[in-house]
Coordinates of C-alpha atoms and ligand atoms in Angstrom, one line a residue:
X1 CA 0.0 0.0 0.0
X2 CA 0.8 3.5 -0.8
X3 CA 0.8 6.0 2.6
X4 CA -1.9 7.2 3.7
X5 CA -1.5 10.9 2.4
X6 CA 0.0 9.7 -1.6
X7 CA -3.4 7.2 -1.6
X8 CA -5.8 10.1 -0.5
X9 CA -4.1 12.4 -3.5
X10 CA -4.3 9.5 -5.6
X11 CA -7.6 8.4 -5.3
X12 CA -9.2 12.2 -5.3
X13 CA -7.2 12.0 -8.8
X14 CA -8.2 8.8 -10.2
X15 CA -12.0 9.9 -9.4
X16 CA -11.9 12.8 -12.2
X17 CA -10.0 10.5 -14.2
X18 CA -11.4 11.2 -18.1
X19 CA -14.4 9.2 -18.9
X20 CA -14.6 7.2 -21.6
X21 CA -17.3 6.9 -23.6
X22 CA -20.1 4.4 -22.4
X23 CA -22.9 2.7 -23.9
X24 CA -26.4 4.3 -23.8
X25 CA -28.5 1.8 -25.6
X26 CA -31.9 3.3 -24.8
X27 CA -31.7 6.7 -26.4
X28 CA -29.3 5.5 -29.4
X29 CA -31.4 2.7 -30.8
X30 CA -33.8 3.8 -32.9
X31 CA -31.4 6.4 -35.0
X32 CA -30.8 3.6 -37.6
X33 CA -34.3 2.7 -38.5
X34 CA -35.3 6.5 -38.5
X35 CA -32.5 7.1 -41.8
X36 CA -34.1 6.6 -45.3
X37 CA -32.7 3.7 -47.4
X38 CA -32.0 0.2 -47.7
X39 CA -30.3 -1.9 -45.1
X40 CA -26.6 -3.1 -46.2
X41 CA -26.1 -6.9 -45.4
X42 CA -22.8 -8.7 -46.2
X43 CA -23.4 -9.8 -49.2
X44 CA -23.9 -6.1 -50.7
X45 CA -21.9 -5.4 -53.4
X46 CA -19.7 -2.6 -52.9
X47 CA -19.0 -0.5 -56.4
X48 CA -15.3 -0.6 -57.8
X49 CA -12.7 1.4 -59.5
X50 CA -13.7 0.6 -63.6
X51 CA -9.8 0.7 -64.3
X52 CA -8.7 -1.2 -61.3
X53 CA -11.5 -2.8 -60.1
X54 CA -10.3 -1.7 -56.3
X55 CA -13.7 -1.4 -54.4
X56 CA -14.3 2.3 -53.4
X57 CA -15.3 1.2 -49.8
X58 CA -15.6 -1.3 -47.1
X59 CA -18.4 -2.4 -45.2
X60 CA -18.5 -2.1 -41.7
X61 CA -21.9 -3.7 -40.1
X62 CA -22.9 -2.2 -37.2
X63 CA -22.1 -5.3 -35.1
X64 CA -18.7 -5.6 -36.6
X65 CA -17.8 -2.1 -35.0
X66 CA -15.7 -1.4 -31.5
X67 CA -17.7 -1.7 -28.7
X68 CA -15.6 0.7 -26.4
X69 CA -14.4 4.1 -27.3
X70 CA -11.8 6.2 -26.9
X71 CA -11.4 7.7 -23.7
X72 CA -11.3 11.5 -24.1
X73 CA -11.2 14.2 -21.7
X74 CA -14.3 14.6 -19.9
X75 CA -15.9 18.2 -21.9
X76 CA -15.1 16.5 -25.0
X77 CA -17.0 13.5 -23.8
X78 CA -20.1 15.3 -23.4
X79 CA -19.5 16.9 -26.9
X80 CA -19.6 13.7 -28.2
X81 CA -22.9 12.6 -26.6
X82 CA -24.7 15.6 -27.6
X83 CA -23.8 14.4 -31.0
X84 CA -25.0 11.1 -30.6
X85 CA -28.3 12.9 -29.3
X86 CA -28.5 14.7 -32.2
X87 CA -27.9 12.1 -34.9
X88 CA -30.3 9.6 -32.9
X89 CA -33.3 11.9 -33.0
X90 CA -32.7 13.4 -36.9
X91 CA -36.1 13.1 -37.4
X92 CA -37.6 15.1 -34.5
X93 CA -35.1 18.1 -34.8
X94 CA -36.5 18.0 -38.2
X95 CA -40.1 17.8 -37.5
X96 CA -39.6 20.6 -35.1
X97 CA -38.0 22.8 -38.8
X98 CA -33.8 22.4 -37.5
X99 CA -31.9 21.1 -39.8
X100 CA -29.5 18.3 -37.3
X101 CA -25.5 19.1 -37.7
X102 CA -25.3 16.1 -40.1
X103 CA -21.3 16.2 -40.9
X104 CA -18.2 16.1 -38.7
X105 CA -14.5 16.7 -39.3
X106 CA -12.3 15.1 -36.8
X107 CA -8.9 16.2 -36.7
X108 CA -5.5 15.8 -34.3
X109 CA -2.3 14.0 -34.4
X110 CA -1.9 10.3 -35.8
X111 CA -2.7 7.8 -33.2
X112 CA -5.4 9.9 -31.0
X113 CA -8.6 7.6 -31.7
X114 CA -9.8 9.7 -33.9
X115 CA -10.6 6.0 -36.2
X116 CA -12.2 4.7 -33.4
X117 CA -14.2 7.4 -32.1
X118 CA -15.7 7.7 -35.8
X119 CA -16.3 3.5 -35.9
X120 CA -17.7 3.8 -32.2
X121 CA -20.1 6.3 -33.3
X122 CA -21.6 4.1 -36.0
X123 CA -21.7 1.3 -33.3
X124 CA -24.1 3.7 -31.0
X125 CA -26.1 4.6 -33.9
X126 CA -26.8 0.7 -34.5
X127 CA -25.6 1.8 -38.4
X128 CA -23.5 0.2 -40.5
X129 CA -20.3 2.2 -41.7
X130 CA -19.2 2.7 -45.1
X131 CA -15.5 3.8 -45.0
X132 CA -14.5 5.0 -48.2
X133 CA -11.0 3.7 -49.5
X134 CA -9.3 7.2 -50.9
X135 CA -6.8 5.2 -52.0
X136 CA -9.1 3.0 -54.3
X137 CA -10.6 6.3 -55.1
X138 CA -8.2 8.6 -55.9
X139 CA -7.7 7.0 -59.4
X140 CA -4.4 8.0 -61.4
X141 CA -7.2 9.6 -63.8
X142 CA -8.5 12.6 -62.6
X143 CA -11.9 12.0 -64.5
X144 CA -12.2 8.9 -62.7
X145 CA -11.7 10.4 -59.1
X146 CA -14.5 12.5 -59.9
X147 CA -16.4 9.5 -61.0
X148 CA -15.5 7.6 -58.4
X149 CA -16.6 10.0 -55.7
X150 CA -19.7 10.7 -57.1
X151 CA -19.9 6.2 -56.9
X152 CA -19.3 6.5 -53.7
X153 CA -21.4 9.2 -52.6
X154 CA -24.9 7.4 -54.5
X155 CA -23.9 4.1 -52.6
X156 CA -23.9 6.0 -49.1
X157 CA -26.8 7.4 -50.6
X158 CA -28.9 4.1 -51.3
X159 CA -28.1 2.3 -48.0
X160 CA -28.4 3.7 -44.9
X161 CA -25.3 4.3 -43.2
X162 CA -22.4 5.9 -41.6
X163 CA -20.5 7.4 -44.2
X164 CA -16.9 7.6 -43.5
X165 CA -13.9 9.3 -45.3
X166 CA -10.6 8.5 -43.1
X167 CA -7.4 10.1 -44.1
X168 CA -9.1 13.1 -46.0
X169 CA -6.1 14.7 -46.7
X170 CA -5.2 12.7 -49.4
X171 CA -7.9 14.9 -51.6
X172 CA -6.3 17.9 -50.4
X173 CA -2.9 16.2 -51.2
X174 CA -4.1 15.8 -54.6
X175 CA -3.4 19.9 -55.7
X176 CA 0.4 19.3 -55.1
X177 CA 0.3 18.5 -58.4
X178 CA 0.7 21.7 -60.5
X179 CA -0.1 20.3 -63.9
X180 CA -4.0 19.2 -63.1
X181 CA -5.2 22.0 -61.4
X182 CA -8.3 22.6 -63.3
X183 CA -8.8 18.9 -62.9
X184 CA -8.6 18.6 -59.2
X185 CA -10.3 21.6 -58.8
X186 CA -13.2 19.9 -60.6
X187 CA -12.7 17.1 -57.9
X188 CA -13.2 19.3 -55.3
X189 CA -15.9 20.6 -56.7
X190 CA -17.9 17.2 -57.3
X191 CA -16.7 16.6 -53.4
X192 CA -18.1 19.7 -52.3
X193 CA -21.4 19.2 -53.9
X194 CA -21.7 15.7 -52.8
X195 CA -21.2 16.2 -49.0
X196 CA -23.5 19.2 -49.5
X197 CA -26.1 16.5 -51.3
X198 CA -25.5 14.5 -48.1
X199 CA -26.7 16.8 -46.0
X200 CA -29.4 15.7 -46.5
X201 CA -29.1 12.1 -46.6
X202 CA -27.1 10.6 -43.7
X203 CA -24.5 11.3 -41.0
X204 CA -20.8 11.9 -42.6
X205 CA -17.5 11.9 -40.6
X206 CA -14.1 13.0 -42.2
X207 CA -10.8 12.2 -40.7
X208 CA -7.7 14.1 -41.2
X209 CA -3.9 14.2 -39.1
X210 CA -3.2 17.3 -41.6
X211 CA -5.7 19.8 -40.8
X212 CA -3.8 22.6 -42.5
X213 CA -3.6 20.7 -45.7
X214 CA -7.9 21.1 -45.9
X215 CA -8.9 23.9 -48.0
X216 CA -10.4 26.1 -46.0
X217 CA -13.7 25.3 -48.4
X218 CA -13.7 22.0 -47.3
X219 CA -13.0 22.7 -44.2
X220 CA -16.0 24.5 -44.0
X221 CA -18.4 22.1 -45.6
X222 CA -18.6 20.2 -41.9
X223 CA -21.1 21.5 -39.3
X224 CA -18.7 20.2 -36.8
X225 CA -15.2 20.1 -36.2
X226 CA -13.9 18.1 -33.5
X227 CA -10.2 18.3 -32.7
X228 CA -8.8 15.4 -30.9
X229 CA -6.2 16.2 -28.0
X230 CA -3.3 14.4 -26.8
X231 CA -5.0 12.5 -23.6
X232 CA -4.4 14.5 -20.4
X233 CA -2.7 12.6 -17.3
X234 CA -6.8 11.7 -16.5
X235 CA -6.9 10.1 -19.7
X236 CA -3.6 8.5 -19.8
X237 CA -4.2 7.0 -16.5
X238 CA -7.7 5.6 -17.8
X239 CA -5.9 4.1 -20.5
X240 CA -3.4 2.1 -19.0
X241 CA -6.1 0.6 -16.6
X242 CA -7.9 0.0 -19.5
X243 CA -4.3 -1.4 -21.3
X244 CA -3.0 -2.7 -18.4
X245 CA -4.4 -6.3 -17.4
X246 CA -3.2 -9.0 -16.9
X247 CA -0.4 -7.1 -15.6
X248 CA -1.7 -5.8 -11.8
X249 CA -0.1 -2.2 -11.5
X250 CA -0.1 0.0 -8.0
X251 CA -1.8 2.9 -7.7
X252 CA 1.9 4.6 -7.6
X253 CA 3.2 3.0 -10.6
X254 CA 0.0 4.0 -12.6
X255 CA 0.8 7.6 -12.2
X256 CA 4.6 6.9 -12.9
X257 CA 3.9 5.5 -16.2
X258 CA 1.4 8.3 -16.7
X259 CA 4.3 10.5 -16.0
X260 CA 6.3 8.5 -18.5
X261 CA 3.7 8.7 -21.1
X262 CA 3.2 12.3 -21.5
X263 CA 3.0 14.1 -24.4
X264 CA 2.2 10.8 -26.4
X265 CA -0.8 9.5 -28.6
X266 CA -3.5 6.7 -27.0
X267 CA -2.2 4.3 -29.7
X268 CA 1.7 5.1 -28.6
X269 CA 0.1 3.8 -24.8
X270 CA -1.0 1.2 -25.9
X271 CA 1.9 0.1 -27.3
X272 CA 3.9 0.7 -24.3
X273 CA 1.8 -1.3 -22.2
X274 CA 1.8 -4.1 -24.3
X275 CA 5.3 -4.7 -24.8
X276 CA 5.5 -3.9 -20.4
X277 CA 3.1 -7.2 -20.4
X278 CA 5.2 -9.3 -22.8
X279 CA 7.8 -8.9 -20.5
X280 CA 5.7 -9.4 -17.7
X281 CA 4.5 -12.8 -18.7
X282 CA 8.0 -13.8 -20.2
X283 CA 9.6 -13.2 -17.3
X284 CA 10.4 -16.6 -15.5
X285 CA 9.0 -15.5 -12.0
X286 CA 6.5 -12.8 -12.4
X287 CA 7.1 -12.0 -8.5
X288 CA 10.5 -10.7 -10.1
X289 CA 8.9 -8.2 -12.5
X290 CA 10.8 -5.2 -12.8
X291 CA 8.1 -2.1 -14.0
X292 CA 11.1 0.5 -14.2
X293 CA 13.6 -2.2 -15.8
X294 CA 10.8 -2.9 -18.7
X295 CA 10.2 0.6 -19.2
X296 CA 14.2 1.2 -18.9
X297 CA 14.4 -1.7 -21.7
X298 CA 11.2 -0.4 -23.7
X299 CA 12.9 2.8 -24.0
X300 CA 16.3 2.0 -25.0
X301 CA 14.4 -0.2 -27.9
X302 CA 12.5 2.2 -28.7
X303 CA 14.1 5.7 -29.1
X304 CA 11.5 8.6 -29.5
X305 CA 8.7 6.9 -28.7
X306 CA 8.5 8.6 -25.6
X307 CA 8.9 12.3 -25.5
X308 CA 12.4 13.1 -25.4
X309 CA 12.5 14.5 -21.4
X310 CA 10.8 11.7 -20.6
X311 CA 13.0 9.6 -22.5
X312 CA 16.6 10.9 -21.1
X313 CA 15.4 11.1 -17.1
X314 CA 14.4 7.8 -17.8
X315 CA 18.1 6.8 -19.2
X316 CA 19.4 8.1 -16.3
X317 CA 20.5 6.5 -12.8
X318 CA 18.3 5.5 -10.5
X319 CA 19.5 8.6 -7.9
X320 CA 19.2 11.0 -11.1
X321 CA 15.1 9.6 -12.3
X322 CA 14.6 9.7 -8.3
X323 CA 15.0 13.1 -8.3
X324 CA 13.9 13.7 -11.5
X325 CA 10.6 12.7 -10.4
X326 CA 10.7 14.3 -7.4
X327 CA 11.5 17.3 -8.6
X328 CA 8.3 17.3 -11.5
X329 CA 5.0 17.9 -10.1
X330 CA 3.5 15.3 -13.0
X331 CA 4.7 12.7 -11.1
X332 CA 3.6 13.9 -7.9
X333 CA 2.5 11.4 -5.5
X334 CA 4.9 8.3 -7.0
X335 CA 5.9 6.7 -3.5
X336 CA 9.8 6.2 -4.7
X337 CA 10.9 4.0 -2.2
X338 CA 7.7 1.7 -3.8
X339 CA 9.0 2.9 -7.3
X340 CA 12.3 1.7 -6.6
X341 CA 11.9 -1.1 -4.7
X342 CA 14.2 0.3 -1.9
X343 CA 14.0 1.9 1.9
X344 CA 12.7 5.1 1.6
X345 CA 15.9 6.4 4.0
X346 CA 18.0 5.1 1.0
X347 CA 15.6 7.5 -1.5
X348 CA 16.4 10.0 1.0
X349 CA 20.0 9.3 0.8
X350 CA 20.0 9.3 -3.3
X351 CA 18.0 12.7 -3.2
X352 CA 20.5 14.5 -0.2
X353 CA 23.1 13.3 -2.6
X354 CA 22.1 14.8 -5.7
X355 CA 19.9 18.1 -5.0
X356 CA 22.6 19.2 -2.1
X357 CA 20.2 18.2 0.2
X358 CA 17.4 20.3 -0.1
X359 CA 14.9 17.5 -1.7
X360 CA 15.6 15.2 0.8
X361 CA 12.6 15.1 3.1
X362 CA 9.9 17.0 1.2
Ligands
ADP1 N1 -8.1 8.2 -26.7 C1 -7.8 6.9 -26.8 N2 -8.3 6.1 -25.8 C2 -8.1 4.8 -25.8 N3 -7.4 4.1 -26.8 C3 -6.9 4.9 -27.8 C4 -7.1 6.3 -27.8 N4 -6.4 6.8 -28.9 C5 -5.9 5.7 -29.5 N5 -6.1 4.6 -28.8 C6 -5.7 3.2 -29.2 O1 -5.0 3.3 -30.4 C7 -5.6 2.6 -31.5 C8 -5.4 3.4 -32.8 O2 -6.1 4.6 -32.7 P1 -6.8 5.3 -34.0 O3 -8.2 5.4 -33.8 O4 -6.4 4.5 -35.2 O5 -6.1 6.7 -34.1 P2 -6.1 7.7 -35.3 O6 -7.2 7.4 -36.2 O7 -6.3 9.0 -34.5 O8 -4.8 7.7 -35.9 C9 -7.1 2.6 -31.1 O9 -7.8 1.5 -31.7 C10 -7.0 2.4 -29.6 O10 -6.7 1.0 -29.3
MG2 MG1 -7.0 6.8 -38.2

């Protein structure tokens, strides 16, 4: 056990902890049946490039989709509910003469959820999602892109869906090339007109890491945008409970690797935490489980994966990342005698020795 006064801060903290996003069957179920169109099954056939024959989207059904989402901070959580309010009761915002926000554009750094939080969504919605394949799209010939899109769009169109464009920016990516302008711009055009179409349709989410690669027209087209943050130490301690098992962690190593995981995406913590557990279980005698020589390991392996002051303190000696961590108020409570497996007159000792005495006993 922690002491008493490190477990009182830590469980005031892990109480606001961000929540993730939870299941509210009741008032999500009726938004698919209340979307015009036909239902997709597995067997629908999806339309196709005509030059490559690369299909233009996959198929998600509804039950295929993640049943958990990411956790976000907890204001953002609430955005997203209102959302799902919205896009469950289309028809009675309408009845009542308010057009429902029906597009989104989610945007932030790779590896933030911003995937699953769009997949989730359909999940909650009980509606299938039809995530278009830009790269099956964006054919070599422009004339075809424009085709294709306008494929894509009538399909979404028939069957009632999700519509989903992940990685966006490969459309905006498109005007690099100087010698097709007209061209894409015609692309861009047939995209603008075909989201606005939508808008009346269905639901549409758009996905992009490179927001400042979106014209601003496009940009615009969405009634929403939602930017997805970097979790905050909430969130980042939600996620490795959520990552965590099998492997048991203390309340006081939690927030040590929260401490060690800031500044980095939900995917790059779950990848942490998985390699932690493979050398969990591979370790002969799990009683000998060393946290801070897996993390030690997983960050000599894997250089700037972490960010980089997290990465050198945690290269250091144990009497430097003692005081290190002592010193940083994100780390505030870690119990370092617990962290280090030592007495805490010896942590006393390492952090007389280093700060010239002054860290000693606070
Ligand atoms: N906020 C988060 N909460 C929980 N898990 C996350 C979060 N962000 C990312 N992940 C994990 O990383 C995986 C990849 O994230 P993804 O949705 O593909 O990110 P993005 O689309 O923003 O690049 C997710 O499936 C999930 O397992
Ligand atoms: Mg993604």
């Amino acid at each position: 056990m922690e002491d008493p006064k490190t477990a009182a801060v830590l469980s005031r903290m892990l109480g606001q902890a961000g929540r993730s996003l939870e299941m509210r069957p009741s008032r999500m179920t009726r938004a698919a049946e209340r979307l015009r169109g036909e239902t997709l099954t597995a067997s629908t056939i999806v339309p196709v490039d005509r030059e490559t024959s690369n299909p233009l989207a996959d198929v998600i059904l509804a039950a295929d989709l993640p049943q958990v989402g990411p956790v976000l901070p907890a204001a953002m959580a609430t955005s997203i509910d209102a959302l799902l309010q919205e896009w469950s009761n289309i028809d009675r915002l309408r009845e009542g003469g308010v057009e429902p926000a029906m597009s989104a554009l989610i945007y932030g750094q790779p590896g933030t959820g911003k995937t699953q939080l769009a997949l989730w969504i359909g999940r909650q919605l009980h509606l299938p999602v039809v995530a278009a394949r830009l790269d099956g799209l964006i054919s070599s010939c422009l004339g075809t892109t424009s085709r294709n899109i306008g494929a894509l769009f009538a399909f979404a169109e028939r069957y009632r869906c999700l519509l989903l464009l992940d990685e966006f920016d490969a459309i905006a990516k498109m005007r690099d090339d100087p010698q097709e302008v007209g061209e894409i711009k015609r692309v861009v055009n047939t995209l603008l007109q075909s989201l606005d179409a939508r808008k009346t349709v269905g639901p549409t989410i758009a996905i992009t890491n490179h927001e400042t690669l979106l014209d601003p027209a496009i940009w615009r087209r969405f009634d929403l945008q939602i930017g997805m943050p970097l979790p905050t130490r909430e969130a980042r301690i939600e996620m490795i409970h959520r990552y965590a098992p099998p492997l048991e962690l203390t309340d006081t190593q939690v927030v040590f690797l929260s401490w060690c995981l800031s500044d980095v995406s939900g995917s790059e913590i779950e990848t942490f935490l998985r390699s932690l557990k493979r050398s969990y279980l591979l370790n002969e005698d799990p009683t000998k489980f060393s946290l801070l020589g897996a993390v030690r390991s997983y960050v000599s392996l894997n250089a700037n994966r972490l960010a980089t002051r997290r990465a050198s303190a945690l290269a250091k000696d144990d009497e430097a990342l003692a005081l290190a961590l002592r010193r940083d108020p994100d780390a505030s409570p870690v119990d370092l005698g617990k962290l280090f497996g030592v007495h805490r007159a010896t942590i006393n000792r390492w952090l007389k020795s280093s700060s010239g005495g002054e860290l000693a006993h606070a």
